[in-house]
Structure formats: C-alpha cells, structure tokens
XYZ file of C-alpha atoms in Angstrom:
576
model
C 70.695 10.485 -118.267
C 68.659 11.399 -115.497
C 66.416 8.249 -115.977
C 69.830 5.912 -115.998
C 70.628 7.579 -112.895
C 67.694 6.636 -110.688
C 67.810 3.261 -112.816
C 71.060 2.642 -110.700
C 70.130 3.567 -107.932
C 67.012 1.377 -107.468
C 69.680 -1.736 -108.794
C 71.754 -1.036 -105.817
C 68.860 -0.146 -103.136
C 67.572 -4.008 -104.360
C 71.061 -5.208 -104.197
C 71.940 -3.840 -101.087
C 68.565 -5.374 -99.477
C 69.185 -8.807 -100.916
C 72.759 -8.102 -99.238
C 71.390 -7.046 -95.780
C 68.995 -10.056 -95.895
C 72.106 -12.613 -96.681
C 73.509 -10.660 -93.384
C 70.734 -11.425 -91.561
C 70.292 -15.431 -92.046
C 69.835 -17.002 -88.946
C 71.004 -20.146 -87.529
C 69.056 -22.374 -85.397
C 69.988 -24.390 -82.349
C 68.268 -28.083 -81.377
C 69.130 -29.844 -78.521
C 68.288 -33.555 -79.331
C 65.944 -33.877 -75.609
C 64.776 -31.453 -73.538
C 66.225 -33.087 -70.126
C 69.763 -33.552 -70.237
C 71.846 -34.564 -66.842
C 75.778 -34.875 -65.451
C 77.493 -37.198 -66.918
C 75.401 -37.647 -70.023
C 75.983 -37.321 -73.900
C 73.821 -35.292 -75.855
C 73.610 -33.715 -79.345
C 73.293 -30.255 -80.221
C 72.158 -29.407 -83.797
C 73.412 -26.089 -85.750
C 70.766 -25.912 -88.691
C 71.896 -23.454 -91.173
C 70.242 -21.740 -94.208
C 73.080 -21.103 -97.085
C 74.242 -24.151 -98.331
C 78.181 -22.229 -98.571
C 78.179 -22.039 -94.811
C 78.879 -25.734 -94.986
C 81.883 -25.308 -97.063
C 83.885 -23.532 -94.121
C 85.647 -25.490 -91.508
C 83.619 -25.338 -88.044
C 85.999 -24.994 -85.056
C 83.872 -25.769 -81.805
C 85.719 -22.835 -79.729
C 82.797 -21.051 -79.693
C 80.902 -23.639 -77.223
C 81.602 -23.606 -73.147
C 84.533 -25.366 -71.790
C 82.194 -27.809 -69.557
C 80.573 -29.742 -72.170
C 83.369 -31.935 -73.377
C 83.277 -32.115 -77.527
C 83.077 -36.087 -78.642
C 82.285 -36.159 -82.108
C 81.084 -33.548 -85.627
C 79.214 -34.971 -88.341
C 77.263 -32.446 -91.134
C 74.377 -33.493 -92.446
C 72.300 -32.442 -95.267
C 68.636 -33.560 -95.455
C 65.634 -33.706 -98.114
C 62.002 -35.067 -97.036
C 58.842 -34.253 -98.937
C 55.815 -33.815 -96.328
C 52.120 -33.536 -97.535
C 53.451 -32.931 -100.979
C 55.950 -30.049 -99.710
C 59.931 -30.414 -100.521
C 61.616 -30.297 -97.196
C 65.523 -29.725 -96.940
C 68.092 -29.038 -93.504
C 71.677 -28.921 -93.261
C 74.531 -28.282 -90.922
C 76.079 -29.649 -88.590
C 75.713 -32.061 -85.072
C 77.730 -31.967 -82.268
C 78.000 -34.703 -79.703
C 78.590 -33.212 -76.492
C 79.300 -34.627 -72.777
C 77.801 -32.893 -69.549
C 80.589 -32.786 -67.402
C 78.972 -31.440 -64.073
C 75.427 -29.909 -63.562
C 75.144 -25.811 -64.614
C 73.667 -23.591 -66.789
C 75.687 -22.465 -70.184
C 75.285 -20.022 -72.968
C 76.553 -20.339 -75.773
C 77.398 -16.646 -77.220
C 76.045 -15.250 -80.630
C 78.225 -16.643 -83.086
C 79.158 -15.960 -87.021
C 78.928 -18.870 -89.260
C 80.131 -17.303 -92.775
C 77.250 -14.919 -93.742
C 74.828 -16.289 -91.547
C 74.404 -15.191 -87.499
C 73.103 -17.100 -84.593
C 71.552 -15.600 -81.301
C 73.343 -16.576 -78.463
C 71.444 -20.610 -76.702
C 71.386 -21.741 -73.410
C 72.059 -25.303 -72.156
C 70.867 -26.026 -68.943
C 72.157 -29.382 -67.542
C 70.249 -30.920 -64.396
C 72.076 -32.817 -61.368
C 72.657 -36.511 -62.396
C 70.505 -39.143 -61.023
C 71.646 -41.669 -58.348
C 70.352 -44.869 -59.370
C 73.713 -46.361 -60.002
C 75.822 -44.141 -57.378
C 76.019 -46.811 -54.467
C 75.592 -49.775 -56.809
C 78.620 -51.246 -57.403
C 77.593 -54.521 -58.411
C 80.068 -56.291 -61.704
C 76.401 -56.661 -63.865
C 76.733 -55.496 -67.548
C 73.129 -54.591 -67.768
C 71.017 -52.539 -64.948
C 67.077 -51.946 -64.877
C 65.784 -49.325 -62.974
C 62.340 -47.401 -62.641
C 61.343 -44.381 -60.878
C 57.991 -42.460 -60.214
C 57.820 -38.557 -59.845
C 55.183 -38.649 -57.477
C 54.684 -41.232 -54.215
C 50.883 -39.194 -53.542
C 48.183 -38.369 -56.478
C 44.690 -37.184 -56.516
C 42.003 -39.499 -58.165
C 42.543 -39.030 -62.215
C 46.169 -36.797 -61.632
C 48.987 -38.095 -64.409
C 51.928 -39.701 -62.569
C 54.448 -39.963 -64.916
C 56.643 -43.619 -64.078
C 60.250 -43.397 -65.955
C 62.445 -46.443 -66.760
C 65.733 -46.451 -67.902
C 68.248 -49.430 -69.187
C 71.905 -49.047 -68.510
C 74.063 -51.247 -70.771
C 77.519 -51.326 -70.531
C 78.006 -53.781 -73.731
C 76.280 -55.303 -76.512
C 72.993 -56.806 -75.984
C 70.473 -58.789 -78.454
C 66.484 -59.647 -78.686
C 66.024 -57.097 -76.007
C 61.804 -57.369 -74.549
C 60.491 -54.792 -71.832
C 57.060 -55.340 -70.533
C 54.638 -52.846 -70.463
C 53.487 -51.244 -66.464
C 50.080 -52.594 -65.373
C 48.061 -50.758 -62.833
C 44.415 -52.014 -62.516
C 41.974 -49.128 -62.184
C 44.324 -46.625 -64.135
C 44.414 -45.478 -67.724
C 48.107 -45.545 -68.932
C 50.016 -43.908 -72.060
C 53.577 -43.864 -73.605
C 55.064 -40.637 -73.640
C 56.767 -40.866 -76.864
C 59.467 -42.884 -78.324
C 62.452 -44.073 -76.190
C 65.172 -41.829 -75.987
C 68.785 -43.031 -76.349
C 71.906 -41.564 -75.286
C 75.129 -42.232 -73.161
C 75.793 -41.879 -69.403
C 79.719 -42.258 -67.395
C 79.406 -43.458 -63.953
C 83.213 -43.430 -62.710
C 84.989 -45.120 -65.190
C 82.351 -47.574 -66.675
C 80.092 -46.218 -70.279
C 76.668 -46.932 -70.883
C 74.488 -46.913 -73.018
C 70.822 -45.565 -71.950
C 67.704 -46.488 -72.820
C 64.729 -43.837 -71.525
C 60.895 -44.628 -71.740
C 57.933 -43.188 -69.890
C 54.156 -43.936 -69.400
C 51.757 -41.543 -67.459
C 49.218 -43.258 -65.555
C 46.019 -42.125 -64.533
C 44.318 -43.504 -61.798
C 40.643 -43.759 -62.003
C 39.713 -44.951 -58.195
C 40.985 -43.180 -54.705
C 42.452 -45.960 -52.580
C 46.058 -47.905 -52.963
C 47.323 -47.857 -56.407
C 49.711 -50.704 -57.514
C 52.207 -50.712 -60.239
C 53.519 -54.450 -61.434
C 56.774 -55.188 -62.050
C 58.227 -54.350 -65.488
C 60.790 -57.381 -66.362
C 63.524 -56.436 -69.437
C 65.062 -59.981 -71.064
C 68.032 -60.002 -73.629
C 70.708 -61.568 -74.072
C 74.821 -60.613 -74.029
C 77.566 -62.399 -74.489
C 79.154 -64.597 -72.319
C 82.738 -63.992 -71.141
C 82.720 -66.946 -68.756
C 82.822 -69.360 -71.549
C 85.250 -69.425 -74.274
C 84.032 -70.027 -77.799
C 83.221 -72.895 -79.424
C 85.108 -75.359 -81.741
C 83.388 -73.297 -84.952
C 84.763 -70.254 -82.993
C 81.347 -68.669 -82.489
C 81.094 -66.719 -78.643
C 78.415 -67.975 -76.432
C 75.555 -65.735 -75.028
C 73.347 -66.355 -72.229
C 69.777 -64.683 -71.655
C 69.594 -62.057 -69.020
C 66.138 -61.174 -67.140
C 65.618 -58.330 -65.029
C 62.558 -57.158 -63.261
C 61.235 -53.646 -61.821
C 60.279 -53.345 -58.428
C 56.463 -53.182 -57.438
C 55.011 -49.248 -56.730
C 52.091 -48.877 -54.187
C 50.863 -45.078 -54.594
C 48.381 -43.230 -52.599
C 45.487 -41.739 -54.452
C 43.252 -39.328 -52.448
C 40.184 -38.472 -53.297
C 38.408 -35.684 -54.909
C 38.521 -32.623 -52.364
C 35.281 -31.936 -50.751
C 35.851 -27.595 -51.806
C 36.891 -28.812 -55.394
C 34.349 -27.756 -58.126
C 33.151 -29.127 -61.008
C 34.454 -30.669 -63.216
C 37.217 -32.164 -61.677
C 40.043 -31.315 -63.360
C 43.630 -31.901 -61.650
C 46.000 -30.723 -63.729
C 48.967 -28.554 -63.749
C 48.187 -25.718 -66.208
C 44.323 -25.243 -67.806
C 44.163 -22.279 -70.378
C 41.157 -20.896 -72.506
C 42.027 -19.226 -75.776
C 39.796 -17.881 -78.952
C 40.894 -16.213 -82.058
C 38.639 -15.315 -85.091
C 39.216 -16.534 -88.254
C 40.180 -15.050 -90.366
C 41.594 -12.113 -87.686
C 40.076 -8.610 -86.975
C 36.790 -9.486 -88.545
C 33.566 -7.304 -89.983
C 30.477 -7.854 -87.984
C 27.502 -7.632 -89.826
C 23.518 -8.557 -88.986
C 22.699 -12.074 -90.433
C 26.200 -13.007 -91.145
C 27.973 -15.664 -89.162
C 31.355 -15.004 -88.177
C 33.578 -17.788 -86.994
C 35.384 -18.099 -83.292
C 37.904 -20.941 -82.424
C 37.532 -21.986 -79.000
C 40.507 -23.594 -77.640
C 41.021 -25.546 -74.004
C 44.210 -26.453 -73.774
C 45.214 -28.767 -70.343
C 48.383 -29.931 -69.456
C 48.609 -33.253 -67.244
C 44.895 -33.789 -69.071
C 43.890 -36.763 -71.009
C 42.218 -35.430 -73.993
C 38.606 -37.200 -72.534
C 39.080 -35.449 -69.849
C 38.946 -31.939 -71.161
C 35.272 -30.546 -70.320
C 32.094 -29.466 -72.616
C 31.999 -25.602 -72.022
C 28.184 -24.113 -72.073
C 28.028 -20.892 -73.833
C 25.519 -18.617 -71.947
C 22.453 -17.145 -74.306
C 23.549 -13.678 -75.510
C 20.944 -10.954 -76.595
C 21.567 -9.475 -80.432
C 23.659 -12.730 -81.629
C 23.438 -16.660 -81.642
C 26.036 -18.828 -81.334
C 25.934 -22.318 -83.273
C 28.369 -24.799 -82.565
C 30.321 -27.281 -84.648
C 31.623 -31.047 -83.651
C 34.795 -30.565 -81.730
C 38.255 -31.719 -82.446
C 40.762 -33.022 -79.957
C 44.699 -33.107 -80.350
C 47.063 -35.037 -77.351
C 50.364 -33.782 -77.243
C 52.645 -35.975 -75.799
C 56.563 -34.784 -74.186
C 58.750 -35.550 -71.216
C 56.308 -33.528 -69.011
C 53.206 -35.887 -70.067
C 50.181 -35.520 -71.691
C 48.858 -32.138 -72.950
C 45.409 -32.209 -74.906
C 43.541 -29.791 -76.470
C 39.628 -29.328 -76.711
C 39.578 -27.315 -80.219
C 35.503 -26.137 -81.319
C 34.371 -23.701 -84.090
C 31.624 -21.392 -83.514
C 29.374 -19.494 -86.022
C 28.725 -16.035 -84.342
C 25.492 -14.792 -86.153
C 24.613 -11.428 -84.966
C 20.774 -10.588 -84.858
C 20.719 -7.007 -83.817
C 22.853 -3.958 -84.762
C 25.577 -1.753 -82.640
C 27.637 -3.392 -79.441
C 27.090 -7.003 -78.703
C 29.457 -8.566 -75.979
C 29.963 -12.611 -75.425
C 30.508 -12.591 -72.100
C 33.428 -14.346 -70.443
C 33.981 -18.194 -69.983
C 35.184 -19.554 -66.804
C 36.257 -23.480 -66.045
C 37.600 -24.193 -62.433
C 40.229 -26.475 -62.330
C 42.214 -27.949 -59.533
C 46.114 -26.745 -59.826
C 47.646 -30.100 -58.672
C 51.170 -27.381 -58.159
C 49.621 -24.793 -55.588
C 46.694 -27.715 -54.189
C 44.503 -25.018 -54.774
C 40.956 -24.419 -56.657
C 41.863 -22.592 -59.499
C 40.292 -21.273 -62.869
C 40.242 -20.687 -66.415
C 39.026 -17.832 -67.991
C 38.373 -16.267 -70.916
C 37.519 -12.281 -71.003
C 34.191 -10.956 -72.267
C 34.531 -9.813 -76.253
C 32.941 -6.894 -77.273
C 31.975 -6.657 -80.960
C 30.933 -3.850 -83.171
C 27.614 -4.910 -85.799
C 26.759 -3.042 -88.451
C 23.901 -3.259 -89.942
C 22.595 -5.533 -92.895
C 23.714 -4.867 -96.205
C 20.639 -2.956 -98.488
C 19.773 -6.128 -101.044
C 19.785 -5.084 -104.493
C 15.835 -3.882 -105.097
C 16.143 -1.713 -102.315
C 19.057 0.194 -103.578
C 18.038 0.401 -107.386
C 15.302 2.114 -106.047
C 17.033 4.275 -103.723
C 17.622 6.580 -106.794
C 13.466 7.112 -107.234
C 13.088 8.220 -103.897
C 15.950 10.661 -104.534
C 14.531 12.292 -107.724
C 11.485 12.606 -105.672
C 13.072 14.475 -103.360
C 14.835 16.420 -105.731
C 11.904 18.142 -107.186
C 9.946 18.779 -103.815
C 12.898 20.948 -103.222
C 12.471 22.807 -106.128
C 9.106 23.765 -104.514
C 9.530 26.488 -102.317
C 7.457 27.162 -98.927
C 4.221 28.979 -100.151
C 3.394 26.244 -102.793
C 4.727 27.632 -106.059
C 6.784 25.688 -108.051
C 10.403 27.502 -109.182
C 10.683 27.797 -113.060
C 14.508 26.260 -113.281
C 12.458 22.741 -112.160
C 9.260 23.499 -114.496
C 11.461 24.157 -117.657
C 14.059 20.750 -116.728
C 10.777 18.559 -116.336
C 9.521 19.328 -119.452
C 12.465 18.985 -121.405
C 13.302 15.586 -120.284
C 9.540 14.514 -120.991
C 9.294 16.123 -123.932
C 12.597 13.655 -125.526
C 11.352 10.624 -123.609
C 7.965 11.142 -125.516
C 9.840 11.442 -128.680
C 12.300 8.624 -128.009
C 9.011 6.036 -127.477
C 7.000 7.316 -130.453
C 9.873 6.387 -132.529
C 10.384 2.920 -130.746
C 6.828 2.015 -130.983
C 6.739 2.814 -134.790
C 10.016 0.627 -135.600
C 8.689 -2.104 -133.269
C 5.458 -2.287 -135.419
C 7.300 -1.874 -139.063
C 9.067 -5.239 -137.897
C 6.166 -6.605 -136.166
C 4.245 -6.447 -139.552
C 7.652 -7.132 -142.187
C 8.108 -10.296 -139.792
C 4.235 -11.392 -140.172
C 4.036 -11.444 -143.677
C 7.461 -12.049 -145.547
C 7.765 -15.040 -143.231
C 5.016 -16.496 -141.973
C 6.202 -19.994 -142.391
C 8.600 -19.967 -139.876
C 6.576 -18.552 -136.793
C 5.691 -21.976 -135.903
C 9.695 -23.163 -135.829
C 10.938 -20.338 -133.915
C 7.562 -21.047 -131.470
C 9.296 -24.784 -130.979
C 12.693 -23.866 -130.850
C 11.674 -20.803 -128.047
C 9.833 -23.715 -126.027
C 12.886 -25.893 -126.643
C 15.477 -23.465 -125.148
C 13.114 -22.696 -122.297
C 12.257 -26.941 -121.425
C 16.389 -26.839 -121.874
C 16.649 -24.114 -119.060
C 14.725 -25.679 -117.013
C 16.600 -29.053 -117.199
C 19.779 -27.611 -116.535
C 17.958 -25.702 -114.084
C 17.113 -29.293 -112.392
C 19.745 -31.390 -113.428
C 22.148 -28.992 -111.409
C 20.300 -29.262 -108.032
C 20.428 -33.367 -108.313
C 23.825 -33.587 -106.674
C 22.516 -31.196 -103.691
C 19.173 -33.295 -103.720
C 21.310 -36.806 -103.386
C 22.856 -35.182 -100.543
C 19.724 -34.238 -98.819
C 18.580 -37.331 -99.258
C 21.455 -39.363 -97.435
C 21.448 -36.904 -94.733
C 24.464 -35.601 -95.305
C 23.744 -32.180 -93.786
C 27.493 -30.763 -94.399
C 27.744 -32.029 -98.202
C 24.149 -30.562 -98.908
C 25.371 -27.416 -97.635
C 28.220 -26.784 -99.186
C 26.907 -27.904 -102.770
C 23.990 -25.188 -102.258
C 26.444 -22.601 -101.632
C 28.331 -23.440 -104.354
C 25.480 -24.128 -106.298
C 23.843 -20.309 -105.894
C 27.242 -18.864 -106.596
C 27.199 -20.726 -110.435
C 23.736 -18.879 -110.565
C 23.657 -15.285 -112.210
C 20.714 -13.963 -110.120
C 22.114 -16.079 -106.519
C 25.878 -15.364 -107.210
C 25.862 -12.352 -104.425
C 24.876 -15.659 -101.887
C 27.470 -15.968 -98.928
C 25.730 -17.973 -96.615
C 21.792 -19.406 -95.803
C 20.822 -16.442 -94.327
C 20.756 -14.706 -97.537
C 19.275 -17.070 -98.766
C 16.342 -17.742 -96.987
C 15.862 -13.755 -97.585
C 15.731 -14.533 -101.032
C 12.985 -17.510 -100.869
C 9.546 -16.654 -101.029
C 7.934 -19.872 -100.116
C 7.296 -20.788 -96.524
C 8.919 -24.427 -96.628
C 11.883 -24.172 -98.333
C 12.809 -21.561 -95.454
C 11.783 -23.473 -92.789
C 14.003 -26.449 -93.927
C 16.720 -23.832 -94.408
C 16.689 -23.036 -91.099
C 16.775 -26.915 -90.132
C 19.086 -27.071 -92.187
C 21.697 -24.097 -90.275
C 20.375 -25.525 -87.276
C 21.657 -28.867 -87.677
C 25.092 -27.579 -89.179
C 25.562 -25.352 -85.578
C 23.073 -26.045 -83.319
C 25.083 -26.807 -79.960
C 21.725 -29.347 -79.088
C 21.748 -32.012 -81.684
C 18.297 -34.253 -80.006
C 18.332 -36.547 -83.662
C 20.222 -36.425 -86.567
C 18.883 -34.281 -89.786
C 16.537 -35.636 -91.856
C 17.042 -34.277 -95.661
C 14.079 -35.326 -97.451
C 11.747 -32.267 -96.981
C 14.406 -30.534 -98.281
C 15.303 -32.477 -101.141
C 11.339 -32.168 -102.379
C 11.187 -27.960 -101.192
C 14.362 -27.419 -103.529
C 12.069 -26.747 -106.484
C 10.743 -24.036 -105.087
C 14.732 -22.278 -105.165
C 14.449 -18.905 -107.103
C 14.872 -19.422 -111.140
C 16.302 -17.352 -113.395
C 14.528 -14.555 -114.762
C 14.928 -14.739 -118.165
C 13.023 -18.187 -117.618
C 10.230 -15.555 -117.255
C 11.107 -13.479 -120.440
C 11.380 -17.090 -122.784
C 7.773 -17.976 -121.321
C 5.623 -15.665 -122.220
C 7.374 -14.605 -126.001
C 5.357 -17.354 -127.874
C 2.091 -15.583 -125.924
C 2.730 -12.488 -128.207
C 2.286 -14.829 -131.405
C -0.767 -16.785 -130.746
C-alpha cells in the first residue's frame, strides 16, 4: 500500500512537470527587417510551439493601435537542413507604420503557450518623395550615409525603387567606384510605402564600398530599365495593352576620403566596433604538462572586410607553447554592413607545472564613431598545470618502493629488527618457496611427457609458432600503410590523425592521447625527431616550407610493437 502510494505520487510530480512545462511554451516574435519607417508595411511573425495553438481564433487586439492591421495568414512550415527535420508554424501579420514611435507589444496568452512582451521601434520616414510631385509611375532614388570617409572605412550607398504599378523585365546596374572594393549587403528587401494617397511598392538594395585610395571618390550612375504599361495608348485590334520601356538613372556621388591619421597606429583599422574573444574548448578545462589544450581566438570587426581583419602575434610565454592552426574567416553581412570574423585555434601545451599566465592581447583600432584611437583587448588568462601523469612502469613499481619502506619501519632506531616483521617475512617466503618447487616440478613432468609421447609434432608447432609471429608482424605493417601513404603525400593532418587512431587500435599504445605521449614512448632518436616535425608543422605559427613526410614514413618501423611479439620469438629457442 505504502509502495502504491509513493507510486502516485511520483505519476503526478511527472505529470504536473510535463504540465508546468506546457505552461511555460514560449512564443517568438520576428519582425521581417530590422529598419522599418512611417508610412511603411511590414510583417511581424508569431512562431508558436504547440501545433493546438493554431486551432484558436487569433484576434489582433493585443497589438498597439498605431500600426494599422492589413492582412493574417498562418503558416505551417517543414525544411530538412544538413540532414535535420525542421518545422515552424503560426501566424504573420501585415502591419502599416502609421507615424514614427516606439511600441510594445504586452505579454500575451496564446492557448497554453506565453509570449514576453516585443518592442517595435519605427524610424521617421524618409523624404525622397516628399516634395516630388511629379505624375511618374516609377521613381529611382539612391542615398549614401556618409558624404566624408577615411581611406578603407565602409560607406554603405542604399537604393530604393518606388513603383506605383506593375512593371516587367526590370535591370538595375551595379555602383562602380574605381579604387574601391564594393559588396551587396544581402538580398533586396521588399515591402510597401503610402506617400499621401499614392501606394508603392519598394524595392531596397545596398552595397558597402570601400575605398582603397585618399583623394575624391566617385560613384557612377546606377540606371534601372523596365517596362509598364502604357495608358496613353489604347489596346490593340487583338486587344493586347501596349507597354513602353522606362529608363531611369542615379545621380553621380563624389565623396571625400581622408587619409590615414598621422597618431593612428597600426594596423589601420577604421571600423565601428573591434572585439577580441577566446573560449576553451571544450569549457573549464584540465591543464596538464605535455598536453595541449585548445583556445579559440576570435576577432570579430564590424564595418571590416574579412581581409582586413589583422594577424595577431602571440608573445613567447615561459612554462607553455602555443602552436597555431590555419585560420578561418566568416563575413556577416546586414543592413549595418559588413561584419567579419578572424576565427584561429590554438594548441596550449604547457611545459612546466603550477601557474602559467598568457598574457593579454591588444589590437588598436581606429573607432570611425568617437574619431578616436581606440583598442581591443583581451585580458591575461591565468591557468592552473598539474603535473604529468606517472606512465604505467613508474606506478607498477610504486608498490616495490612501498614494501621497502614498509619493512625499514619495522626496524626500530638502534638497529634491531622487531619480531612481528621477522616472523611475516618468513612466512610469506617460506609459501613462495613451496609454491615454485611445485611449479618447477609440473613444468618438467610436461616438459619431458611432451618430448617423448610426441616428438613428431615439435617441428609443426615450431612452423605454425613462426607462422603466427611472421602473421603479427604483417598486420603489424600492413596497418601502418595507410599512415605511411599519408606521410608520403605530405598530408601532415591525415598522417596525424591516422597515427592517433592507429595507437588507440593498439593494446600496449591505447592509453595514447596525443604525440607527446608518444614520443615518450619511442626509444629511437629519429622517429622522435620527425614527431616533433611532425607537431610542429600541425601548430607551428611559422610555417618557412611545407612538411615533408618521407623521413617519417621510413622511421615508422621503428613504432613500439607488441610485446607478445617478444614472447612468440623466442618460444621455438626453448626447443632447439
């Protein structure tokens, strides 16, 4: 009864969790583009998480009074990405930006599922078509968010298409500036605009340009052709509308670029946010003497084209070396430009025992915001490094030493031995004496019944001994062939990965983790100097020619063997 009892009890504790977690579903808010003006349409999206949220009837009460509700469509999607089922559903509003403001939208209860209260912040609208009253269906205009740049600064140019009806085989050139490096932010962003009483439809694209040269900085013409139809004309006798082709044209920018300032330091970095980051992987690490650790380096720099990002020198540190890997770069692209990050691995390999520290990084950069030097850092890490790990012979020895010790204490201070040890020693001697006698006498009975109630077969199991032994040793070989084409192609990473892998299929190697251990475990003087080349080239931050394999490929022989290969070896001596 008593068992039932506390049955029922967990039932509803796990019930009442699953309940609380139902409770707790959150739904998500997405604003369709980050930048949203007066006068403009947007969409807000209301992702939830229980599919029987979307069977009750959404009233749009819950959203402010300025943004005028257009239109509510649900949606429920499925996508499989890298192999992964992907699903979202709920619900988008379309949603009109009556006047400029910022708006919350309150937490809110959709069924069982909650959602944190959002804020919508609408900018002023934009003036391009405020004093243009001209009767044209179709507007082009372009605008640049900066008139003055340093040399190598992003200046982001915007253009925007107003269409107030239906246009075909619609062309936009792309901005040339000789002596700048340019790049599309993104795809072109679509939405709706009212300008008095006319409706148009918007088309938004952006390029940031980098100019490469101080001096005058000009920006060609961008010409948009399409064509609309006609109302001029009536149709033809087959009752088909006419169209005519429309072309408009940009007009040309002339920007100022200064100069690197004479104070600025290197590198020359103008940008509007430069950050340093590192994280170990995996997090909160063990440090230990002769094993590397790894460190992701970030530099992340915002306004920064990713070949601009710098090559950071890590000072020489005392008790650990650092070896560096080939660095990765991502470019992040938004409405605010170009963000690109500098990502590096580095294998921390402590050399000495107790408190190492790495001592900070610094990069100065130029904050194009504040026109001021600024900089970059990243604090000093202090590590804790224990030491290295006894290897295996050491600590099956560790309990000689401390039988040793054992019996000296059993020796007092003036010499004389204490008769508790005396009597113990003997004893044990006197049944290991016994235990061998016995041993040796069954090991000869079967030496001699063996010799001569079968003496025809010593010769097969001498061949079939040497046969398993030459087999060993071809497996032994035949394994290392993969690691030795590697070696051989120069394929430095491939070669070591297939030895680690290779020493953890060995029984007496399985304990390996990385080369260090390795090379502890290699007695001959090549194959550990072409183990270290071998690190070296893998994180070595100075790379002065590739890695050559081949002395590596012909030391592998010389990897430790098995030991039974020993034990199979000399048998057939006993027999000759």
């Amino acid at each position: 009864m008593q068992m039932l009892r506390q049955i029922s009890m967990y039932g509803l504790l796990v019930i009442g969790l699953l309940f609380t977690q139902v409770l707790e579903a959150k739904v998500q808010y997405f604003l369709d583009r980050g930048e949203v003006r007066e006068n403009e349409t947007f969409r807000l999206k209301i992702v939830v998480q229980n599919p029987s949220t979307l069977a009750n009837a959404l009233t749009l009460d819950f959203l402010p009074e300025e943004l005028e509700r257009l239109s509510l469509q649900q949606f429920n999607n499925s996508t499989m990405i890298d192999g992964k089922f992907h699903s979202e559903m709920g619900w988008e509003v379309k949603l009109l930006a009556r006047q400029a403001g910022t708006y919350t939208v309150p937490t809110t209860k959709f069924g069982s599922e909650t959602a944190d209260s959002f804020t919508i912040r609408i900018l002023p609208a934009i003036d391009e078509l405020k004093e243009d009253n001209s009767p044209a269906k179709v507007k082009l205009r372009a605008a640049l968010n900066l008139e003055e740049v340093y040399v190598q600064q992003q200046l982001i140019l915007t253009v925007r298409i107003y269409r107030s009806v239906v246009t075909r085989h619609e062309s936009l050139t792309l901005p040339k500036a000789t002596g700048a490096v340019l790049e599309q932010l993104g795809d072109d962003r679509t939405f709706e605009m009212v300008q008095g009483n006319t409706s148009y439809r918007v088309v938004e694209r952006q390029f940031a340009i980098f100019p490469q040269q101080s001096g005058e900085l000009l920006i060609e013409p961008m010409t948009y052709t399409a064509t609309i139809l006609d109302e001029n004309q009536s149709s033809n006798p087959w009752g088909l509308s006419r169209t005519k082709p429309i072309s408009l044209s940009t007009p040309q920018y002339k920007v100022t670029v200064k100069p690197k300032p004479v104070s600025a330091e290197e590198p020359w970095l103008p940008a509007t946010n430069v950050k340093l980051e590192a994280n170990w992987l995996p997090g909160n690490p063990t440090f230990e003497v002769g094993t590397p650790a790894t460190l992701e380096f970030k530099i992340k720099g915002t306004g920064l084209l990713q070949t601009q990002l710098p090559n950071v020198t890590f000072p020489e540190v005392d008790g650990v070396k650092i070896y560096r890997d080939t660095p990765e770069f991502q470019q992040l692209i938004n409405r605010l430009g170009v963000t690109s990050h500098h990502i590096e691995k580095l294998a921390i390999v402590p050399s000495q025992s107790g408190q190492v520290t790495i001592p900070e990084v610094r990069i100065p950069w130029w904050n194009t915001v504040t026109d001021k030097q600024d900089y970059a850092v990243l604090p000093a890490m202090t590590i804790e490094v224990k030491p290295q790990a006894q290897t295996t012979q050491s600590a099956s020895t560790q309990p000689v030493i401390s039988n040793k010790s054992n019996n000296e204490q059993n020796v007092s201070e003036n010499g004389t031995a204490q008769p508790g040890g005396i009597q113990s020693t003997e004893e044990t001697l006197n049944i290991w004496q016994i235990i061998s006698i016995i041993l040796a006498a069954l090991w000869l009975l079967t030496l001699i019944l063996w010799r001569f109630t079968k003496p025809k077969h010593y010769g097969v199991d001498y061949k079939t001994m040497t046969s398993s032994s030459n087999q060993l040793d071809q497996n032994f070989k035949a394994s290392l062939a993969d690691i030795e084409r590697a070696c051989k192609t120069n394929d430095a990473k491939t070669a070591h990965q297939l030895l680690l892998q290779w020493c953890r299929s060995q029984p007496h190697l399985k304990h390996i983790q990385n080369l260090n251990q390795l090379k502890q475990m290699v007695k001959n003087t090549e194959l550990a100097q072409q183990l270290e080349h071998l690190q070296a080239s893998l994180y070595s931050p100075s790379r002065e020619r590739p890695w050559q394999g081949q002395e590596l490929a012909n030391a592998l022989q010389h990897l430790p063997k098995p030991s039974s290969d020993k034990g199979q070896q000399g048998l057939p001596k006993l027999y000759s």
